[in-house]
Short mmCIF file of C-alpha atoms and ligand atoms in Angstrom, two decimals:
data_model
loop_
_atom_site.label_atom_id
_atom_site.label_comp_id
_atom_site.label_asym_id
_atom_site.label_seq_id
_atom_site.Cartn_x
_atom_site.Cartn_y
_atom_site.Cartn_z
CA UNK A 9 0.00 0.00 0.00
CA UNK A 10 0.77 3.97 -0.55
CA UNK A 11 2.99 5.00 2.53
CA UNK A 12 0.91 7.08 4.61
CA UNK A 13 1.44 10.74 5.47
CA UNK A 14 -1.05 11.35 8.03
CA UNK A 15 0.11 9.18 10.44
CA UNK A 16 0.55 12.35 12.81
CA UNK A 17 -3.25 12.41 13.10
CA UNK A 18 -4.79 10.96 16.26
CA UNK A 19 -8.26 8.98 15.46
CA UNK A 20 -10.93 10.68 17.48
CA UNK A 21 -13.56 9.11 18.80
CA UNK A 22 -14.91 5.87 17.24
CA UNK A 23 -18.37 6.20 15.61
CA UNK A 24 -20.91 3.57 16.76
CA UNK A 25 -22.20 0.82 14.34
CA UNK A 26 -25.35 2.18 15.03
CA UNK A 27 -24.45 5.86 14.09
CA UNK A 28 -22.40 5.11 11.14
CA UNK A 29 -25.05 3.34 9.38
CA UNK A 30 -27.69 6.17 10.26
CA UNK A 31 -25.20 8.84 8.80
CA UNK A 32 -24.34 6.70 5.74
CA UNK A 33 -28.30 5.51 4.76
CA UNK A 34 -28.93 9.36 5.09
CA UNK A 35 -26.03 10.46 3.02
CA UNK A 36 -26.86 7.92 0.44
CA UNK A 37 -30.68 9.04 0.37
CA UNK A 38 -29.40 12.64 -0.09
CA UNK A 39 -26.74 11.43 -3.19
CA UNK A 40 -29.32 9.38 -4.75
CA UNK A 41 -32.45 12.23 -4.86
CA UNK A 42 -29.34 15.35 -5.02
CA UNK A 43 -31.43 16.77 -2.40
CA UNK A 44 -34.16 16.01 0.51
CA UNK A 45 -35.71 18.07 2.89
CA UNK A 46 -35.09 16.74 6.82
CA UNK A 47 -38.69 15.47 6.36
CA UNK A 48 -38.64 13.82 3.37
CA UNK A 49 -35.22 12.11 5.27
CA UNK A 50 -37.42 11.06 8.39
CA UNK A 51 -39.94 9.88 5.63
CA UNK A 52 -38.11 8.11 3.85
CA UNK A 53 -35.04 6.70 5.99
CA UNK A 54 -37.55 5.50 9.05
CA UNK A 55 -34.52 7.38 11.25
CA UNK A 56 -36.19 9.49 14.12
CA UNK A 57 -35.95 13.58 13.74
CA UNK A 58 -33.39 13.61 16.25
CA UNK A 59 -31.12 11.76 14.45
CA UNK A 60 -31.36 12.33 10.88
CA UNK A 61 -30.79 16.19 12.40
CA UNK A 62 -27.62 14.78 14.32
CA UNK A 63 -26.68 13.33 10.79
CA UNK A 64 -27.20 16.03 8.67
CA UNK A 65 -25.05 18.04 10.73
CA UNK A 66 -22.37 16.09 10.92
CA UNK A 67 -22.33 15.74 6.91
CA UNK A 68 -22.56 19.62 6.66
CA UNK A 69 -19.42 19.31 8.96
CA UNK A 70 -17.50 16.90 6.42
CA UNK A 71 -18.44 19.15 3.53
CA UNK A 72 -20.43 16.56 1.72
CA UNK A 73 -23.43 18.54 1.47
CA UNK A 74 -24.86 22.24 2.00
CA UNK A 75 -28.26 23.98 3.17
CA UNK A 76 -30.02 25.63 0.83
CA UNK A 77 -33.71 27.60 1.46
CA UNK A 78 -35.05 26.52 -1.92
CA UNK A 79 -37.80 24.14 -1.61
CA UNK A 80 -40.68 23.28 -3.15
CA UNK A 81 -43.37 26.49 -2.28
CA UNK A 82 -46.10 24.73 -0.60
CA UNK A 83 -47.40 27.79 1.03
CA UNK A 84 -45.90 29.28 4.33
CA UNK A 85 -41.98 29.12 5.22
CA UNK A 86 -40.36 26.55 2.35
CA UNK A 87 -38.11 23.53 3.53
CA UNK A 88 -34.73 23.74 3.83
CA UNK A 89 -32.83 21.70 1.19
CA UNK A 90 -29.98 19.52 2.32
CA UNK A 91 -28.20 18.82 -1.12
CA UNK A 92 -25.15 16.83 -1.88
CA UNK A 93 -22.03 18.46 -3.12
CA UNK A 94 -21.18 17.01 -6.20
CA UNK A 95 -18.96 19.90 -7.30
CA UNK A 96 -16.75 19.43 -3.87
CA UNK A 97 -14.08 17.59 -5.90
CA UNK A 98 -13.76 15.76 -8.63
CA UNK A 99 -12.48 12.31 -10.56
CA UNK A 100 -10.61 11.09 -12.89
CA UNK A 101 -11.34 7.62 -14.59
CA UNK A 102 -10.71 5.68 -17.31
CA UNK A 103 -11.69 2.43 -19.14
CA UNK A 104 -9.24 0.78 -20.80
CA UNK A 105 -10.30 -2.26 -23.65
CA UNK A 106 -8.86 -4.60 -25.61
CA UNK A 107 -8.45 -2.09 -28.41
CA UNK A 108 -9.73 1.46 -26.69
CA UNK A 109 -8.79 3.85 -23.85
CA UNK A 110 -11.76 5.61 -23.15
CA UNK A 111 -10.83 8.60 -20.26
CA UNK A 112 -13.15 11.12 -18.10
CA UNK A 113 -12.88 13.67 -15.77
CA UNK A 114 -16.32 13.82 -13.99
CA UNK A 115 -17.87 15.24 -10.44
CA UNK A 116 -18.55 13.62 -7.37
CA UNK A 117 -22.33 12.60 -8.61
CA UNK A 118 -20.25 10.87 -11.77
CA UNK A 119 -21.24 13.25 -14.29
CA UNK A 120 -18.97 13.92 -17.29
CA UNK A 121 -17.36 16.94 -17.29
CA UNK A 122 -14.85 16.01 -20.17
CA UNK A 123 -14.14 12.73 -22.03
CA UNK A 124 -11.50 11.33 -24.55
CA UNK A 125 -11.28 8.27 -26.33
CA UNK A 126 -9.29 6.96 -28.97
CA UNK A 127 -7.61 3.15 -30.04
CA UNK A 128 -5.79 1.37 -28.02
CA UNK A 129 -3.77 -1.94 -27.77
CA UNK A 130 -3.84 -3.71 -24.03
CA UNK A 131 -1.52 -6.05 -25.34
CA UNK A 132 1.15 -3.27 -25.83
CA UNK A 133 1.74 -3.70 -22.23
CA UNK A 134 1.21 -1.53 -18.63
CA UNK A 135 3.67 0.84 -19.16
CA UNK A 136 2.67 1.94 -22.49
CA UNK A 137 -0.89 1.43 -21.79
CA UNK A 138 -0.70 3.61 -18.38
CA UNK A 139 1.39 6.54 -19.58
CA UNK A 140 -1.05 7.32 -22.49
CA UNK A 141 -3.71 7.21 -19.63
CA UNK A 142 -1.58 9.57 -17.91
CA UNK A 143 -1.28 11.66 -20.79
CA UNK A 144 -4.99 12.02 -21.62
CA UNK A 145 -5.76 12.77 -17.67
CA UNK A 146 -3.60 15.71 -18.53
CA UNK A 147 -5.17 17.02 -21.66
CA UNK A 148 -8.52 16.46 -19.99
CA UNK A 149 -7.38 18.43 -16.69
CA UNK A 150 -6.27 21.17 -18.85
CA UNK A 151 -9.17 21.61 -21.28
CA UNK A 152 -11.75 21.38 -18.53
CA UNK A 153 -12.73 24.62 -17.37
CA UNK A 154 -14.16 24.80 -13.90
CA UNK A 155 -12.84 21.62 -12.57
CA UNK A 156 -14.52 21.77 -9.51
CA UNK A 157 -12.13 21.19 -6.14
CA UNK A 158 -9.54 18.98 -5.84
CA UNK A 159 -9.21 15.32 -7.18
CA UNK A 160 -10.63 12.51 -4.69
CA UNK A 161 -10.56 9.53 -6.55
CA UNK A 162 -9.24 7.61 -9.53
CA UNK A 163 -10.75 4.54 -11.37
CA UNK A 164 -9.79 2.50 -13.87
CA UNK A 165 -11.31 -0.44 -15.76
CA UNK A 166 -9.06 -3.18 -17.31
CA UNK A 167 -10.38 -5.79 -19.81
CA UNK A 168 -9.16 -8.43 -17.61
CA UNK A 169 -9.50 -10.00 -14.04
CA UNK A 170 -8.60 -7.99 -11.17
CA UNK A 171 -7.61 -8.51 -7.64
CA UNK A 172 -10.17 -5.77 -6.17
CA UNK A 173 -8.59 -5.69 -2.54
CA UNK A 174 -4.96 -4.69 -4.27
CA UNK A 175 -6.17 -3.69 -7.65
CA UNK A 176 -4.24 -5.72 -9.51
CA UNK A 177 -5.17 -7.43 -12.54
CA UNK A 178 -4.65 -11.74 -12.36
CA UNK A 179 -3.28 -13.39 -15.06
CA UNK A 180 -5.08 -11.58 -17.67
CA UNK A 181 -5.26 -13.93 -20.53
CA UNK A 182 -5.24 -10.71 -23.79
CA UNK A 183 -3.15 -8.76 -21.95
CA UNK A 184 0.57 -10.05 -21.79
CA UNK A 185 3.02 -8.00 -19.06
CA UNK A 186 0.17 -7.26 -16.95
CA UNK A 187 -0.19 -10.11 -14.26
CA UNK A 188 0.40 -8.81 -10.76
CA UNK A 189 1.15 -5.07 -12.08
CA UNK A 190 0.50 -2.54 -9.50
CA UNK A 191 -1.86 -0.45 -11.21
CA UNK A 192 -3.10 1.28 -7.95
CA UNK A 193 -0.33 2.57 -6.49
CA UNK A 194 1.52 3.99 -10.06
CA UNK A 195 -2.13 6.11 -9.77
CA UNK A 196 -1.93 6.80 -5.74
CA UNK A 197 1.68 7.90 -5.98
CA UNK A 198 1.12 10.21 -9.03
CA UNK A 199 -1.82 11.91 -8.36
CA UNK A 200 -1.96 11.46 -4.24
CA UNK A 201 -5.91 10.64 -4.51
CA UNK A 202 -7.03 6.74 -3.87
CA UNK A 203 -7.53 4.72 -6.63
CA UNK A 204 -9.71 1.63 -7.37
CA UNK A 205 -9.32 -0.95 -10.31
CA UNK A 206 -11.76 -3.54 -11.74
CA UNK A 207 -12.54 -5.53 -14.64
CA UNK A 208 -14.50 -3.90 -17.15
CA UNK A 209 -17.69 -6.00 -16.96
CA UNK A 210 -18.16 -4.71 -12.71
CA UNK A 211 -17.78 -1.35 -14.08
CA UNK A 212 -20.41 -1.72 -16.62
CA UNK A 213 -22.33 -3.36 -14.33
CA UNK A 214 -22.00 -0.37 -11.63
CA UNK A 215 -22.96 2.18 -14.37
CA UNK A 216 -25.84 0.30 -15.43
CA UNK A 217 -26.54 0.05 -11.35
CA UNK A 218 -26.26 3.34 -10.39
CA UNK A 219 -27.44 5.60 -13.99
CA UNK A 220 -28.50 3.29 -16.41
CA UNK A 221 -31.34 0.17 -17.15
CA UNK A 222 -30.63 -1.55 -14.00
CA UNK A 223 -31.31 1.70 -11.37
CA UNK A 224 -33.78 -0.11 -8.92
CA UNK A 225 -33.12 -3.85 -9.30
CA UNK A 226 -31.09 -5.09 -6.57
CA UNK A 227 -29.92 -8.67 -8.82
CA UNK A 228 -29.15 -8.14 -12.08
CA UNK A 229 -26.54 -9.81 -14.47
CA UNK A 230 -24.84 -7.75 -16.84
CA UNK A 231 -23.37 -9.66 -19.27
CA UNK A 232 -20.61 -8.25 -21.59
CA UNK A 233 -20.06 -9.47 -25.26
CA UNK A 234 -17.33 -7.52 -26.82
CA UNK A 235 -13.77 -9.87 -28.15
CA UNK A 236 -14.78 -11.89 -25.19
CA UNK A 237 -17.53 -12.59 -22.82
CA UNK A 238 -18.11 -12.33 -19.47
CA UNK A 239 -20.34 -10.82 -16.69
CA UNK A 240 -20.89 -8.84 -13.77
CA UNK A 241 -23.11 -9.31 -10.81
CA UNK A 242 -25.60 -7.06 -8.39
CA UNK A 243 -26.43 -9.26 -5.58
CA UNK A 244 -28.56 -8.00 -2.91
CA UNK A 245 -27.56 -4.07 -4.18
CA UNK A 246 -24.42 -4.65 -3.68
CA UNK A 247 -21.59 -6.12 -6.84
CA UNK A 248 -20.72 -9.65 -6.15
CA UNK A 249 -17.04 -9.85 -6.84
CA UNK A 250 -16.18 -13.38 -5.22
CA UNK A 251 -13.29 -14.44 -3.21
CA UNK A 252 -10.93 -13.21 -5.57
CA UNK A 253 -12.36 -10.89 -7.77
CA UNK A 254 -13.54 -13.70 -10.53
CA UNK A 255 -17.02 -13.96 -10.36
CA UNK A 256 -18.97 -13.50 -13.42
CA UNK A 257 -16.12 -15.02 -15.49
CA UNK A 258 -18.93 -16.75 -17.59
CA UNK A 259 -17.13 -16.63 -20.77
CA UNK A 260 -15.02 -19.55 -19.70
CA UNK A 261 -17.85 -22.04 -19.24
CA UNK A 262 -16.93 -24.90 -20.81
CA UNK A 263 -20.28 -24.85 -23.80
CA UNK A 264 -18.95 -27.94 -25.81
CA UNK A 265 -16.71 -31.17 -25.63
CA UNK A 266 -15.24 -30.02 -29.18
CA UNK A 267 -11.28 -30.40 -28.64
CA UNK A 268 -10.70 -28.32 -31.79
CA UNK A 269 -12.13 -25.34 -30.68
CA UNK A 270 -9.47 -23.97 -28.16
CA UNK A 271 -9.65 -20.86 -26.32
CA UNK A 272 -7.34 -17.99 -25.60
CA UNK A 273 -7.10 -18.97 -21.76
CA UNK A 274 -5.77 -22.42 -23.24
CA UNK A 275 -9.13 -24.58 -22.45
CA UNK A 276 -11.20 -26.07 -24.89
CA UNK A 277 -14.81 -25.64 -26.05
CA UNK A 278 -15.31 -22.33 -23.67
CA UNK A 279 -18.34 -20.20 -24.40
CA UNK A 280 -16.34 -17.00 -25.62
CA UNK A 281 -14.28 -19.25 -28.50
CA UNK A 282 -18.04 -19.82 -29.65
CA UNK A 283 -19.89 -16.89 -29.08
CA UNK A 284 -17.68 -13.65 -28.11
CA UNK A 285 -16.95 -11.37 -30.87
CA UNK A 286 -13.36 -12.96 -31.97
CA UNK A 287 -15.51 -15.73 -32.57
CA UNK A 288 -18.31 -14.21 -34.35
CA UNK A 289 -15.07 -12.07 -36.49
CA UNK A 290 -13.48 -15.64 -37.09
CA UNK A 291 -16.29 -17.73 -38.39
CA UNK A 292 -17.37 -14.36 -40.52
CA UNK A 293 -14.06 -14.29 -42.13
CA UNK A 294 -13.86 -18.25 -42.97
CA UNK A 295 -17.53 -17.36 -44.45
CA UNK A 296 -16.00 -14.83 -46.42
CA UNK A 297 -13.32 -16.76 -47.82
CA UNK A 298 -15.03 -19.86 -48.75
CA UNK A 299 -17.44 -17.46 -50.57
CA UNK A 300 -20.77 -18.56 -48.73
CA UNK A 301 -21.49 -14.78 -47.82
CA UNK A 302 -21.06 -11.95 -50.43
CA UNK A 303 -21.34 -9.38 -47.81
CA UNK A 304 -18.84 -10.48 -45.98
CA UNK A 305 -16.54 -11.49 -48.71
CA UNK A 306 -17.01 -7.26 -49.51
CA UNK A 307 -16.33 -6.38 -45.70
CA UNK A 308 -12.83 -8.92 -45.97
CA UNK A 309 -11.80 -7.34 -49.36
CA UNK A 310 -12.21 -4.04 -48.03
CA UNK A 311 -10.16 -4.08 -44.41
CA UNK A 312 -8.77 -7.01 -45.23
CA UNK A 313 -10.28 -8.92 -42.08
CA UNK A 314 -13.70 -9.44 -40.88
CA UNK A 315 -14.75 -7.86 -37.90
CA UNK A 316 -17.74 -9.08 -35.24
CA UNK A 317 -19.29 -5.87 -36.12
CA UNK A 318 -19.21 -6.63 -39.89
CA UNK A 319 -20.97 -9.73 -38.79
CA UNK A 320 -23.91 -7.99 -37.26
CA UNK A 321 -23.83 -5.14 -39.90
CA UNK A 322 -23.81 -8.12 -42.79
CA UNK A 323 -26.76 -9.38 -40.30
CA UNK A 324 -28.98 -6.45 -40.14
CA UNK A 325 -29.12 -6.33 -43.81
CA UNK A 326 -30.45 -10.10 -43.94
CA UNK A 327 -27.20 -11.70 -45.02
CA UNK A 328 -28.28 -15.46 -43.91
CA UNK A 329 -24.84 -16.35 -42.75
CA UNK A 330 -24.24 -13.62 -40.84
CA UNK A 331 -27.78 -13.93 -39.10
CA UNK A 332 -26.98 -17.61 -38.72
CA UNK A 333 -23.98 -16.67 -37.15
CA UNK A 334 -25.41 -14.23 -34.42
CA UNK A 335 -28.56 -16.35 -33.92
CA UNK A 336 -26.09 -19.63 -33.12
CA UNK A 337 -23.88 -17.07 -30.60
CA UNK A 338 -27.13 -15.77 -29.41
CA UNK A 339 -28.70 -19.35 -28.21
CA UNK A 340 -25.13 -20.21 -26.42
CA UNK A 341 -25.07 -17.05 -24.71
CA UNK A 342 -28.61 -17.77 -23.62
CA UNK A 343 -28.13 -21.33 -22.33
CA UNK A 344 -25.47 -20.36 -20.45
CA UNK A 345 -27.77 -17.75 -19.07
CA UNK A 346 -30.87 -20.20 -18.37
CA UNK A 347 -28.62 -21.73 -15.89
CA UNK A 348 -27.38 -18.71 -14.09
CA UNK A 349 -31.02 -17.46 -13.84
CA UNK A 350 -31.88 -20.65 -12.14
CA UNK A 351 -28.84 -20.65 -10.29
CA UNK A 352 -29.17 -16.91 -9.46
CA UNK A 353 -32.76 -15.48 -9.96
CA UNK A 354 -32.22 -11.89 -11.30
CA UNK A 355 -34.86 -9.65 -12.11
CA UNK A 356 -32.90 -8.21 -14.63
CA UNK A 357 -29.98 -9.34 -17.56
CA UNK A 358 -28.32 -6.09 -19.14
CA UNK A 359 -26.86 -7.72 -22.48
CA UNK A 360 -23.95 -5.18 -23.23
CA UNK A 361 -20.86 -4.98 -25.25
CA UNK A 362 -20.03 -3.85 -28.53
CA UNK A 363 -21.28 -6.53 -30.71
CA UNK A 364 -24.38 -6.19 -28.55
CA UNK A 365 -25.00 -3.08 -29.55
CA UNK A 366 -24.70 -3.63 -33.03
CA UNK A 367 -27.99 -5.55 -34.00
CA UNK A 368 -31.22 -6.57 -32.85
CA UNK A 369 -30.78 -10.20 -34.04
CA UNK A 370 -28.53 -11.59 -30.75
CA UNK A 371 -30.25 -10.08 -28.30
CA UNK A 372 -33.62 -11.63 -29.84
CA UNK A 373 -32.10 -15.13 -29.64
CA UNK A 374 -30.55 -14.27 -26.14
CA UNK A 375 -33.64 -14.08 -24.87
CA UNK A 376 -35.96 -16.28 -26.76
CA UNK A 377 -33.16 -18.90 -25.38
CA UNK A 378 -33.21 -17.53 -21.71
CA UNK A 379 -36.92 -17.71 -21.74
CA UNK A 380 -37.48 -20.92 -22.90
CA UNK A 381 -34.71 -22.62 -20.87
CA UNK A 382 -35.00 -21.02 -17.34
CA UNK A 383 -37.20 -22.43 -14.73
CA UNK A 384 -40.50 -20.75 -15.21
CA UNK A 385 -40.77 -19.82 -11.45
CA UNK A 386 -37.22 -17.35 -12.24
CA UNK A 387 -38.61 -15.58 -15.08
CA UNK A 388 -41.55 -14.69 -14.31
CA UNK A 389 -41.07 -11.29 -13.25
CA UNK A 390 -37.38 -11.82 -15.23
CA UNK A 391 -36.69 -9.18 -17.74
CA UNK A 392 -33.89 -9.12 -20.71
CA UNK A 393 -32.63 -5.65 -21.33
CA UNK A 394 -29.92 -4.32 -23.40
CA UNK A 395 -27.25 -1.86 -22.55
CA UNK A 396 -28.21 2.05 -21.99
CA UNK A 397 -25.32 3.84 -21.53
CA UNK A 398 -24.04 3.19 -24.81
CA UNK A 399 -20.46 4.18 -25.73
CA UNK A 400 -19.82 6.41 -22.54
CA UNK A 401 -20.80 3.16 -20.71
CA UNK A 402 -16.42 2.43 -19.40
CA UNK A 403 -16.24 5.85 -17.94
CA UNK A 404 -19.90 6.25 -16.09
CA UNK A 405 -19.32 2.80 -14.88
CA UNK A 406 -15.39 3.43 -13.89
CA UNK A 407 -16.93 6.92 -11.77
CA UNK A 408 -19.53 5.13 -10.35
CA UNK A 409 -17.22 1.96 -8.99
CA UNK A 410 -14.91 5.01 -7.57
CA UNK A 411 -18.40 7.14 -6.17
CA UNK A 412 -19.30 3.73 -4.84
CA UNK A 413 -16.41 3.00 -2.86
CA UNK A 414 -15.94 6.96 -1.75
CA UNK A 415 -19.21 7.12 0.08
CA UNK A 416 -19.05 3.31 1.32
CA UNK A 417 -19.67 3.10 4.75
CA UNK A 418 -16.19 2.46 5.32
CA UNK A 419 -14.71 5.43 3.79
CA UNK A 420 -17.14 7.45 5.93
CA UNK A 421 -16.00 5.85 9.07
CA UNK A 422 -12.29 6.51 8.26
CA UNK A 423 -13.58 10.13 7.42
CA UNK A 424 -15.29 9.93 10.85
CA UNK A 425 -12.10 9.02 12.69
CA UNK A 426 -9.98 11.58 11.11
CA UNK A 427 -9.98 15.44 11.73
CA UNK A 428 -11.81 17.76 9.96
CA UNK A 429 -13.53 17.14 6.21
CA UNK A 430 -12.32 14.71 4.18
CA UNK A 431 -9.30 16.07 2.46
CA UNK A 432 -5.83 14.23 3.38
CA UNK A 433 -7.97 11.47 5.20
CA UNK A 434 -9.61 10.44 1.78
CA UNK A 435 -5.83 9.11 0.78
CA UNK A 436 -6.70 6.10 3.02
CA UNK A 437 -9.50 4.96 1.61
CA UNK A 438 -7.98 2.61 -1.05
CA UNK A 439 -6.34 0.45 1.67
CA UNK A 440 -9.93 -1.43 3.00
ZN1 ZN B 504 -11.65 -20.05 -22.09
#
């Protein structure tokens, strides 16, 4: 971990359980509305007067949120407002994919205050990777005008498996160099702000969660098709990472006993060498070659390759291979689904990714599949969605991961045990 400098500060005086939950299901009511009068927070928190006033105050104190006399004019003296300060600080986060870096700068509510993308390679390495990050953090910091306060957090998103607790990614089978590389603290020592690091399906997951299709379902399963496959998890409103950070790695499922079909992690017959978009790119290209599709024979003698999204394009203008091909990755995706939604009874699957988004045809047979082979029980009130957020989906899911674990309850109770607001204290809050 980041050597700490406030090691001179003396904790002061333990919060109770009790207290700390009161001041962070208060907070998070305020966050989640932007603002509540102390009414609507007895209303809707079940917390006596006494202590949702006890509460407020102390979150005035930390400079999380202000007073304001603007309420709704009901007649007589209006409410006082208690809003969150979204413009106390701000973040910076990025997304890195297979073959994009998508960067932000946002506010403390995630929204996007600047954004940059532009191609990438992962397999180029961390330090090449990480330095254009750095670079693009820069620009954005610069062009931004307003940035409001100073930075509090950092996230990043890696197309890979990550050890939450250190954030560092684990044996990442695309991206070569990066096992084990200590991706939080090259962020924490540059830019003296805590810094949090997932896989790219929990932040998509987090977005969709906290700003996109999946705001008010506490279990959902997004599921991520883009070169690979795999899938994040709400459980219980909270994201279900797993002992070590690999839950959701669905795209590994062994689909088929096939030994010629082997997959980049070096097993055979997993449901990503069948269905993920290198797949879908693969089996368009061998269609192009052997001349069964024209459109995609035009799409290889164009770039040169075939692409998953030349697939779905070839697809949406009725080219019968290329439907056959999405409607075959469709009905794997799904039957792997059918058995997490008996396994796991969501009320909600976000289908996501780029080749996702490209056509109508795999999300169809995703959930024609999912349907038919679930337990009827789990879908009844079961409902297949896809993605919302759309391209800015890395970088609203990256801020909300980092908003997520800023205002987690134990953030606040480090905040709590410091002095003052939470400035220097905030440095600690990448070590739980
Ligand atoms: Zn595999």
């Amino acid at each position: 971990m980041r050597p700490s400098s406030d090691t001179k500060r003396i904790a002061a005086a333990v919060p109770s359980d009790e207290a700390l939950d009161a001041l962070v299901t208060v907070l998070d009511e305020i966050r989640a509305a932007g603002s509540r009068s102390r009414s609507e927070l007895v209303a809707r928190t079940g917390l006596t007067r006494g202590i949702v006033a006890q509460r407020v105050g102390e979150l005035l104190e930390l400079g999380l949120v202000v007073e304001s006399e603007i309420g709704p004019s009901t007649g007589g003296r209006p409410p006082r407002r208690i809003s969150f300060r979204a413009d106390a600080g701000h973040l910076l986060v990025a997304d890195l994919g297979a073959t994009s870096i998508d960067v932000a700068v946002t506010d403390l509510d995630g929204r996007i205050l600047g954004h940059r993308d532009e191609p990438a390679d992962v397999s180029a390495g961390p330090e090449r990777c990480l330095s254009r990050i750095e670079e693009l953090f820069e620009q954005l910091i610069d062009a931004t005008r307003d940035l409001p306060g100073r930075l509090w957090g950092v996230g990043i998103g890696v197309p890979g498996p990550v050890e939450f607790r250190s954030g560092r990614p684990v044996s990442p089978p695309i991206m070569p160099g990066w096992d084990g590389y200590p991706v939080r603290e090259r962020f924490a020592e540059r830019y003296g702000a805590p810094v949090w690091v997932d896989n790219d399906v929990n932040i998509l997951a987090l977005g969709e969660w906290r700003s996109g299709i999946a705001v008010g379902h506490d279990n959902v399963v997004v599921v991520k098709i883009g070169t690979g496959i795999g899938a994040g998890i709400i459980s219980n409103g909270r994201i279900h990472r797993g002992a070590q950070g690999a839950a959701g790695d669905v795209g590994h499922i062994q689909v088929v006993d096939a030994a010629s079909i082997v997959c980049r992690c070096g097993n055979v017959g997993c449901l990503e060498a069948l269905a993920g978009g290198a797949a879908l790119a693969r089996d368009g290209e061998a269609a192009a070659v052997s001349g069964r599709s024209e459109r995609l024979r035009v799409a290889l003698d164009q770039h040169g390759r075939v692409t998953a999204e030349d697939v779905a394009r070839a697809a949406s203008f009725g080219d019968p291979v290329a439907v056959g091909l999405l409607l075959s990755a469709g009905h794997r995706v799904g039957l792997m689904l059918a058995s997490v939604v008996n396994f796991f009874n969501p009320s909600l699957i976000v289908v996501g990714g780029g080749v996702a988004q490209s056509g109508d045809q795999l999300l169809a047979a995703i959930r024609e599949t999912v349907y038919r082979r679930s337990l009827p029980l789990a879908t009844r009130e079961l409902v297949v969605q896809r993605s919302s957020l759309g391209t800015l989906a890395g970088v609203v899911g990256a801020s909300a991961m980092v908003v997520e674990q800023l205002f987690s309850r134990d953030s606040i109770a480090r905040w709590k045990q410091a002095e003052g607001p939470p400035t220097r204290p905030l440095a600690l809050a990448a070590e739980g």
